[in-house]
Amino acid sequence: MRGKILSADFFNRPTLAVAKELIGKFLVRKIGSRRIASMITEVEAYDGFHDRASHASRGRTDRNAVMFGGAGCWYVYLIYGMYWMLNIVTGPKDYPAAILIRGVADASGPGRLTKFFKINHRFNSKLTSRSSDLWIEDQRMKIPQRLIKRGPRVGVAYAGQIWSRKPWRFYILHSNSK
DNA sequence: TAAGTGATCTCT
DNA sequence: GAGATCACTTAA
């Protein structure tokens, strides 16, 4: 099954709108002649300068610089010494925002899906496209709106009540995500 | 419930 | 340079 590859324009829009629309799209990875594709079932938005749960909340650093760049680039970083986190940058240049892909139909959990797709730091700052071997497709999978739930983001208690409680996580009910 | 793992960030 | 932290997973 093939679909339309989402271009940078798709991601150069308000982060929450993009996040919600990513549910049901397909993450696709090309490894040699192999192709792996799996439907996105869970995402989390990190949006703007003031979001205290976001890496960008304390300004620009070497690590988070990609978040300040143009939309449609991958932001990949290592957490807990073991797990690669896959994010897609959203919004205009110089506005820090990204969406963490937390689950796909074949692998639930952000650390598990990067292992499943063999994703690591070498994708960081690359533009999503066929030539980067990692992109997102619209396969016109229709997910009923009532099945798309939203709730607080995971693992961000340190961000304080205001920010840790923002319902910026979107997920499909009764799939691989709780 | 707690250990594992290492890059990054915030102090000196 | 040192110490703490961390957008997680697994085994128990």
PDB file of C-alpha atoms (C1' of nucleotides) in Angstrom:
ATOM      1  CA  MET A   1       0.000   0.000   0.000  1.00  0.00           C
ATOM      2  CA  ARG A   2       1.327   3.392  -1.000  1.00  0.00           C
ATOM      3  CA  GLY A   3       0.055   6.824  -0.145  1.00  0.00           C
ATOM      4  CA  LYS A   4       0.814  10.466  -0.622  1.00  0.00           C
ATOM      5  CA  ILE A   5       4.004  11.595   1.135  1.00  0.00           C
ATOM      6  CA  LEU A   6       3.335  14.487   3.482  1.00  0.00           C
ATOM      7  CA  SER A   7       5.468  17.496   2.557  1.00  0.00           C
ATOM      8  CA  ALA A   8       6.940  20.181   4.796  1.00  0.00           C
ATOM      9  CA  ASP A   9       3.831  22.302   4.155  1.00  0.00           C
ATOM     10  CA  PHE A  10       1.715  19.820   6.077  1.00  0.00           C
ATOM     11  CA  PHE A  11       3.893  20.336   9.142  1.00  0.00           C
ATOM     12  CA  ASN A  12       4.179  24.108   8.786  1.00  0.00           C
ATOM     13  CA  ARG A  13       0.876  24.693  10.595  1.00  0.00           C
ATOM     14  CA  PRO A  14      -0.258  24.944  14.233  1.00  0.00           C
ATOM     15  CA  THR A  15       1.283  22.047  16.148  1.00  0.00           C
ATOM     16  CA  LEU A  16      -1.867  20.750  17.819  1.00  0.00           C
ATOM     17  CA  ALA A  17      -3.753  20.600  14.521  1.00  0.00           C
ATOM     18  CA  VAL A  18      -0.901  18.669  12.938  1.00  0.00           C
ATOM     19  CA  ALA A  19      -0.638  16.346  15.942  1.00  0.00           C
ATOM     20  CA  LYS A  20      -4.287  15.386  15.774  1.00  0.00           C
ATOM     21  CA  GLU A  21      -4.126  14.800  12.030  1.00  0.00           C
ATOM     22  CA  LEU A  22      -1.061  12.574  12.351  1.00  0.00           C
ATOM     23  CA  ILE A  23      -3.191   9.906  13.991  1.00  0.00           C
ATOM     24  CA  GLY A  24      -3.993   7.407  11.242  1.00  0.00           C
ATOM     25  CA  LYS A  25      -1.139   8.507   8.978  1.00  0.00           C
ATOM     26  CA  PHE A  26       1.644   6.009   8.232  1.00  0.00           C
ATOM     27  CA  LEU A  27       5.267   6.162   9.277  1.00  0.00           C
ATOM     28  CA  VAL A  28       7.346   4.645   6.488  1.00  0.00           C
ATOM     29  CA  ARG A  29      10.967   3.519   6.552  1.00  0.00           C
ATOM     30  CA  LYS A  30      13.040   2.288   3.660  1.00  0.00           C
ATOM     31  CA  ILE A  31      15.932  -0.032   4.462  1.00  0.00           C
ATOM     32  CA  GLY A  32      17.662  -1.157   1.294  1.00  0.00           C
ATOM     33  CA  SER A  33      14.953  -2.806  -0.777  1.00  0.00           C
ATOM     34  CA  ARG A  34      12.766  -3.369   2.271  1.00  0.00           C
ATOM     35  CA  ARG A  35       9.934  -1.104   3.235  1.00  0.00           C
ATOM     36  CA  ILE A  36       8.399  -0.905   6.690  1.00  0.00           C
ATOM     37  CA  ALA A  37       5.161   1.001   7.246  1.00  0.00           C
ATOM     38  CA  SER A  38       2.923   1.226  10.281  1.00  0.00           C
ATOM     39  CA  MET A  39      -0.022   3.409  11.225  1.00  0.00           C
ATOM     40  CA  ILE A  40       0.603   6.150  13.785  1.00  0.00           C
ATOM     41  CA  THR A  41      -1.566   5.579  16.849  1.00  0.00           C
ATOM     42  CA  GLU A  42      -0.171   7.941  19.468  1.00  0.00           C
ATOM     43  CA  VAL A  43       1.580  11.345  19.418  1.00  0.00           C
ATOM     44  CA  GLU A  44       2.405  14.194  21.784  1.00  0.00           C
ATOM     45  CA  ALA A  45       2.828  17.892  20.975  1.00  0.00           C
ATOM     46  CA  TYR A  46       5.566  20.131  22.365  1.00  0.00           C
ATOM     47  CA  ASP A  47       4.739  23.670  21.414  1.00  0.00           C
ATOM     48  CA  GLY A  48       6.392  27.048  21.680  1.00  0.00           C
ATOM     49  CA  PHE A  49       8.817  28.970  23.865  1.00  0.00           C
ATOM     50  CA  HIS A  50       6.812  28.715  27.084  1.00  0.00           C
ATOM     51  CA  ASP A  51       5.915  25.021  27.159  1.00  0.00           C
ATOM     52  CA  ARG A  52       7.895  23.936  30.218  1.00  0.00           C
ATOM     53  CA  ALA A  53       7.672  20.287  29.220  1.00  0.00           C
ATOM     54  CA  SER A  54       9.494  21.090  25.988  1.00  0.00           C
ATOM     55  CA  HIS A  55      13.238  20.934  25.510  1.00  0.00           C
ATOM     56  CA  ALA A  56      12.929  24.415  24.006  1.00  0.00           C
ATOM     57  CA  SER A  57      11.563  26.037  27.174  1.00  0.00           C
ATOM     58  CA  ARG A  58      15.030  27.071  28.364  1.00  0.00           C
ATOM     59  CA  GLY A  59      16.141  28.399  25.030  1.00  0.00           C
ATOM     60  CA  ARG A  60      18.103  27.091  22.146  1.00  0.00           C
ATOM     61  CA  THR A  61      20.925  24.573  22.680  1.00  0.00           C
ATOM     62  CA  ASP A  62      22.939  22.297  20.421  1.00  0.00           C
ATOM     63  CA  ARG A  63      20.514  19.475  21.061  1.00  0.00           C
ATOM     64  CA  ASN A  64      17.205  21.257  20.522  1.00  0.00           C
ATOM     65  CA  ALA A  65      18.326  23.561  17.678  1.00  0.00           C
ATOM     66  CA  VAL A  66      16.372  21.452  15.199  1.00  0.00           C
ATOM     67  CA  MET A  67      13.128  22.368  16.967  1.00  0.00           C
ATOM     68  CA  PHE A  68      13.791  26.013  16.045  1.00  0.00           C
ATOM     69  CA  GLY A  69      14.301  25.153  12.397  1.00  0.00           C
ATOM     70  CA  GLY A  70      11.827  24.741   9.584  1.00  0.00           C
ATOM     71  CA  ALA A  71       8.893  22.317   9.650  1.00  0.00           C
ATOM     72  CA  GLY A  72       9.176  18.768   8.410  1.00  0.00           C
ATOM     73  CA  CYS A  73      12.575  17.914   9.861  1.00  0.00           C
ATOM     74  CA  TRP A  74      13.165  14.984  12.160  1.00  0.00           C
ATOM     75  CA  TYR A  75      14.282  15.705  15.721  1.00  0.00           C
ATOM     76  CA  VAL A  76      15.870  12.570  17.174  1.00  0.00           C
ATOM     77  CA  TYR A  77      17.529  12.400  20.570  1.00  0.00           C
ATOM     78  CA  LEU A  78      18.681   9.753  23.056  1.00  0.00           C
ATOM     79  CA  ILE A  79      16.953   9.369  26.401  1.00  0.00           C
ATOM     80  CA  TYR A  80      17.959   7.292  29.436  1.00  0.00           C
ATOM     81  CA  GLY A  81      21.096   6.248  27.612  1.00  0.00           C
ATOM     82  CA  MET A  82      19.167   3.682  25.562  1.00  0.00           C
ATOM     83  CA  TYR A  83      16.151   4.935  23.675  1.00  0.00           C
ATOM     84  CA  TRP A  84      15.879   7.110  20.590  1.00  0.00           C
ATOM     85  CA  MET A  85      12.912   9.483  20.556  1.00  0.00           C
ATOM     86  CA  LEU A  86      11.462  10.377  17.163  1.00  0.00           C
ATOM     87  CA  ASN A  87       9.891  13.817  16.710  1.00  0.00           C
ATOM     88  CA  ILE A  88       8.778  15.799  13.674  1.00  0.00           C
ATOM     89  CA  VAL A  89       9.334  19.563  13.735  1.00  0.00           C
ATOM     90  CA  THR A  90       6.280  21.777  13.172  1.00  0.00           C
ATOM     91  CA  GLY A  91       5.490  25.467  12.715  1.00  0.00           C
ATOM     92  CA  PRO A  92       7.521  28.254  11.147  1.00  0.00           C
ATOM     93  CA  LYS A  93      11.276  28.708  11.385  1.00  0.00           C
ATOM     94  CA  ASP A  94      12.467  30.164  14.705  1.00  0.00           C
ATOM     95  CA  TYR A  95       9.326  28.942  16.476  1.00  0.00           C
ATOM     96  CA  PRO A  96      10.267  25.859  18.542  1.00  0.00           C
ATOM     97  CA  ALA A  97       7.778  23.024  18.243  1.00  0.00           C
ATOM     98  CA  ALA A  98       7.741  19.321  17.525  1.00  0.00           C
ATOM     99  CA  ILE A  99       5.576  16.252  17.807  1.00  0.00           C
ATOM    100  CA  LEU A 100       6.826  13.111  19.521  1.00  0.00           C
ATOM    101  CA  ILE A 101       5.652   9.938  17.803  1.00  0.00           C
ATOM    102  CA  ARG A 102       4.824   7.679  20.736  1.00  0.00           C
ATOM    103  CA  GLY A 103       3.259   4.698  19.046  1.00  0.00           C
ATOM    104  CA  VAL A 104       2.437   2.929  15.807  1.00  0.00           C
ATOM    105  CA  ALA A 105       0.179  -0.049  15.222  1.00  0.00           C
ATOM    106  CA  ASP A 106       3.100  -2.487  15.249  1.00  0.00           C
ATOM    107  CA  ALA A 107       5.078  -0.998  18.137  1.00  0.00           C
ATOM    108  CA  SER A 108       3.719   0.838  21.149  1.00  0.00           C
ATOM    109  CA  GLY A 109       5.998   3.219  23.015  1.00  0.00           C
ATOM    110  CA  PRO A 110       8.418   5.818  21.626  1.00  0.00           C
ATOM    111  CA  GLY A 111      11.524   3.796  22.444  1.00  0.00           C
ATOM    112  CA  ARG A 112      10.106   0.608  20.998  1.00  0.00           C
ATOM    113  CA  LEU A 113       9.034   2.097  17.700  1.00  0.00           C
ATOM    114  CA  THR A 114      12.457   3.558  16.943  1.00  0.00           C
ATOM    115  CA  LYS A 115      13.946   0.136  17.602  1.00  0.00           C
ATOM    116  CA  PHE A 116      11.316  -1.439  15.331  1.00  0.00           C
ATOM    117  CA  PHE A 117      12.072   1.083  12.550  1.00  0.00           C
ATOM    118  CA  LYS A 118      15.844   1.111  13.155  1.00  0.00           C
ATOM    119  CA  ILE A 119      15.897   4.841  13.771  1.00  0.00           C
ATOM    120  CA  ASN A 120      18.825   6.592  15.446  1.00  0.00           C
ATOM    121  CA  HIS A 121      20.683   9.907  15.616  1.00  0.00           C
ATOM    122  CA  ARG A 122      21.608   9.812  11.959  1.00  0.00           C
ATOM    123  CA  PHE A 123      18.087  10.952  11.088  1.00  0.00           C
ATOM    124  CA  ASN A 124      18.330  14.015  13.314  1.00  0.00           C
ATOM    125  CA  SER A 125      17.754  17.273  11.378  1.00  0.00           C
ATOM    126  CA  LYS A 126      17.004  15.410   8.128  1.00  0.00           C
ATOM    127  CA  LEU A 127      13.963  16.518   6.163  1.00  0.00           C
ATOM    128  CA  THR A 128      11.172  13.971   5.911  1.00  0.00           C
ATOM    129  CA  SER A 129      11.256  12.702   2.346  1.00  0.00           C
ATOM    130  CA  ARG A 130      11.781   9.561   0.343  1.00  0.00           C
ATOM    131  CA  SER A 131      15.447  10.423  -0.044  1.00  0.00           C
ATOM    132  CA  SER A 132      15.985  10.453   3.715  1.00  0.00           C
ATOM    133  CA  ASP A 133      14.541   6.895   3.918  1.00  0.00           C
ATOM    134  CA  LEU A 134      12.035   7.993   6.573  1.00  0.00           C
ATOM    135  CA  TRP A 135       8.774   9.797   5.891  1.00  0.00           C
ATOM    136  CA  ILE A 136       5.062   9.966   6.676  1.00  0.00           C
ATOM    137  CA  GLU A 137       2.322   9.018   4.229  1.00  0.00           C
ATOM    138  CA  ASP A 138      -1.371   9.661   3.992  1.00  0.00           C
ATOM    139  CA  GLN A 139      -2.933   6.336   3.027  1.00  0.00           C
ATOM    140  CA  ARG A 140      -6.418   7.788   3.453  1.00  0.00           C
ATOM    141  CA  MET A 141      -7.083   5.643   6.461  1.00  0.00           C
ATOM    142  CA  LYS A 142     -10.224   7.106   8.005  1.00  0.00           C
ATOM    143  CA  ILE A 143     -10.223   7.117  11.798  1.00  0.00           C
ATOM    144  CA  PRO A 144     -13.593   8.057  13.328  1.00  0.00           C
ATOM    145  CA  GLN A 145     -13.176  11.233  15.384  1.00  0.00           C
ATOM    146  CA  ARG A 146     -14.808   9.627  18.408  1.00  0.00           C
ATOM    147  CA  LEU A 147     -11.971   7.099  18.559  1.00  0.00           C
ATOM    148  CA  ILE A 148      -9.292   9.793  18.750  1.00  0.00           C
ATOM    149  CA  LYS A 149      -8.758  10.632  22.403  1.00  0.00           C
ATOM    150  CA  ARG A 150      -6.626  13.314  23.986  1.00  0.00           C
ATOM    151  CA  GLY A 151      -5.070  13.571  27.405  1.00  0.00           C
ATOM    152  CA  PRO A 152      -2.031  14.796  29.372  1.00  0.00           C
ATOM    153  CA  ARG A 153       1.447  14.089  28.108  1.00  0.00           C
ATOM    154  CA  VAL A 154       3.485  11.260  29.622  1.00  0.00           C
ATOM    155  CA  GLY A 155       6.530  11.659  31.854  1.00  0.00           C
ATOM    156  CA  VAL A 156       6.489  15.438  32.141  1.00  0.00           C
ATOM    157  CA  ALA A 157       5.482  15.950  35.796  1.00  0.00           C
ATOM    158  CA  TYR A 158       8.591  18.111  36.241  1.00  0.00           C
ATOM    159  CA  ALA A 159       6.983  20.771  34.043  1.00  0.00           C
ATOM    160  CA  GLY A 160       4.580  21.896  36.779  1.00  0.00           C
ATOM    161  CA  GLN A 161       0.787  21.677  36.945  1.00  0.00           C
ATOM    162  CA  ILE A 162      -0.045  24.079  34.121  1.00  0.00           C
ATOM    163  CA  TRP A 163       2.118  22.435  31.516  1.00  0.00           C
ATOM    164  CA  SER A 164       2.087  18.812  32.636  1.00  0.00           C
ATOM    165  CA  ARG A 165      -1.714  18.826  32.480  1.00  0.00           C
ATOM    166  CA  LYS A 166      -2.091  20.210  28.968  1.00  0.00           C
ATOM    167  CA  PRO A 167      -4.040  17.612  26.955  1.00  0.00           C
ATOM    168  CA  TRP A 168      -1.534  17.572  24.131  1.00  0.00           C
ATOM    169  CA  ARG A 169      -1.302  13.808  23.716  1.00  0.00           C
ATOM    170  CA  PHE A 170      -3.506  12.261  21.022  1.00  0.00           C
ATOM    171  CA  TYR A 171      -4.129   8.559  20.693  1.00  0.00           C
ATOM    172  CA  ILE A 172      -6.491   5.971  19.301  1.00  0.00           C
ATOM    173  CA  LEU A 173      -8.703   4.336  21.857  1.00  0.00           C
ATOM    174  CA  HIS A 174      -8.514   0.558  22.135  1.00  0.00           C
ATOM    175  CA  SER A 175      -5.378   0.260  20.095  1.00  0.00           C
ATOM    176  CA  ASN A 176      -1.932  -0.419  21.445  1.00  0.00           C
ATOM    177  CA  SER A 177      -2.056   2.699  23.609  1.00  0.00           C
ATOM    178  CA  LYS A 178      -3.852   3.041  26.903  1.00  0.00           C
TER     179      LYS A 178
ATOM    180  C1'  DT B   1       8.837  -1.071  41.708  1.00  0.00           C
ATOM    181  C1'  DA B   2      13.385  -0.272  40.533  1.00  0.00           C
ATOM    182  C1'  DA B   3      17.450  -0.767  37.745  1.00  0.00           C
ATOM    183  C1'  DG B   4      19.775   0.238  33.567  1.00  0.00           C
ATOM    184  C1'  DT B   5      22.285   3.653  30.548  1.00  0.00           C
ATOM    185  C1'  DG B   6      24.894   7.778  28.668  1.00  0.00           C
ATOM    186  C1'  DA B   7      24.220  12.418  26.477  1.00  0.00           C
ATOM    187  C1'  DT B   8      23.068  16.848  28.001  1.00  0.00           C
ATOM    188  C1'  DC B   9      22.445  20.575  31.058  1.00  0.00           C
ATOM    189  C1'  DT B  10      23.452  23.310  35.181  1.00  0.00           C
ATOM    190  C1'  DC B  11      26.046  24.455  38.244  1.00  0.00           C
ATOM    191  C1'  DT B  12      31.198  25.133  40.088  1.00  0.00           C
TER     192       DT B  12
ATOM    193  C1'  DG C   1      34.857  18.934  35.468  1.00  0.00           C
ATOM    194  C1'  DA C   2      31.202  17.035  38.590  1.00  0.00           C
ATOM    195  C1'  DG C   3      26.610  15.783  39.624  1.00  0.00           C
ATOM    196  C1'  DA C   4      21.731  15.482  38.495  1.00  0.00           C
ATOM    197  C1'  DT C   5      18.398  14.724  35.245  1.00  0.00           C
ATOM    198  C1'  DC C   6      15.775  12.457  31.725  1.00  0.00           C
ATOM    199  C1'  DA C   7       9.384  13.288  26.360  1.00  0.00           C
ATOM    200  C1'  DC C   8      11.570   5.007  28.612  1.00  0.00           C
ATOM    201  C1'  DT C   9      11.483  -0.142  28.935  1.00  0.00           C
ATOM    202  C1'  DT C  10      11.898  -4.443  31.110  1.00  0.00           C
ATOM    203  C1'  DA C  11      11.914  -7.855  34.441  1.00  0.00           C
ATOM    204  C1'  DA C  12      10.150  -8.858  38.779  1.00  0.00           C
TER     205       DA C  12
END
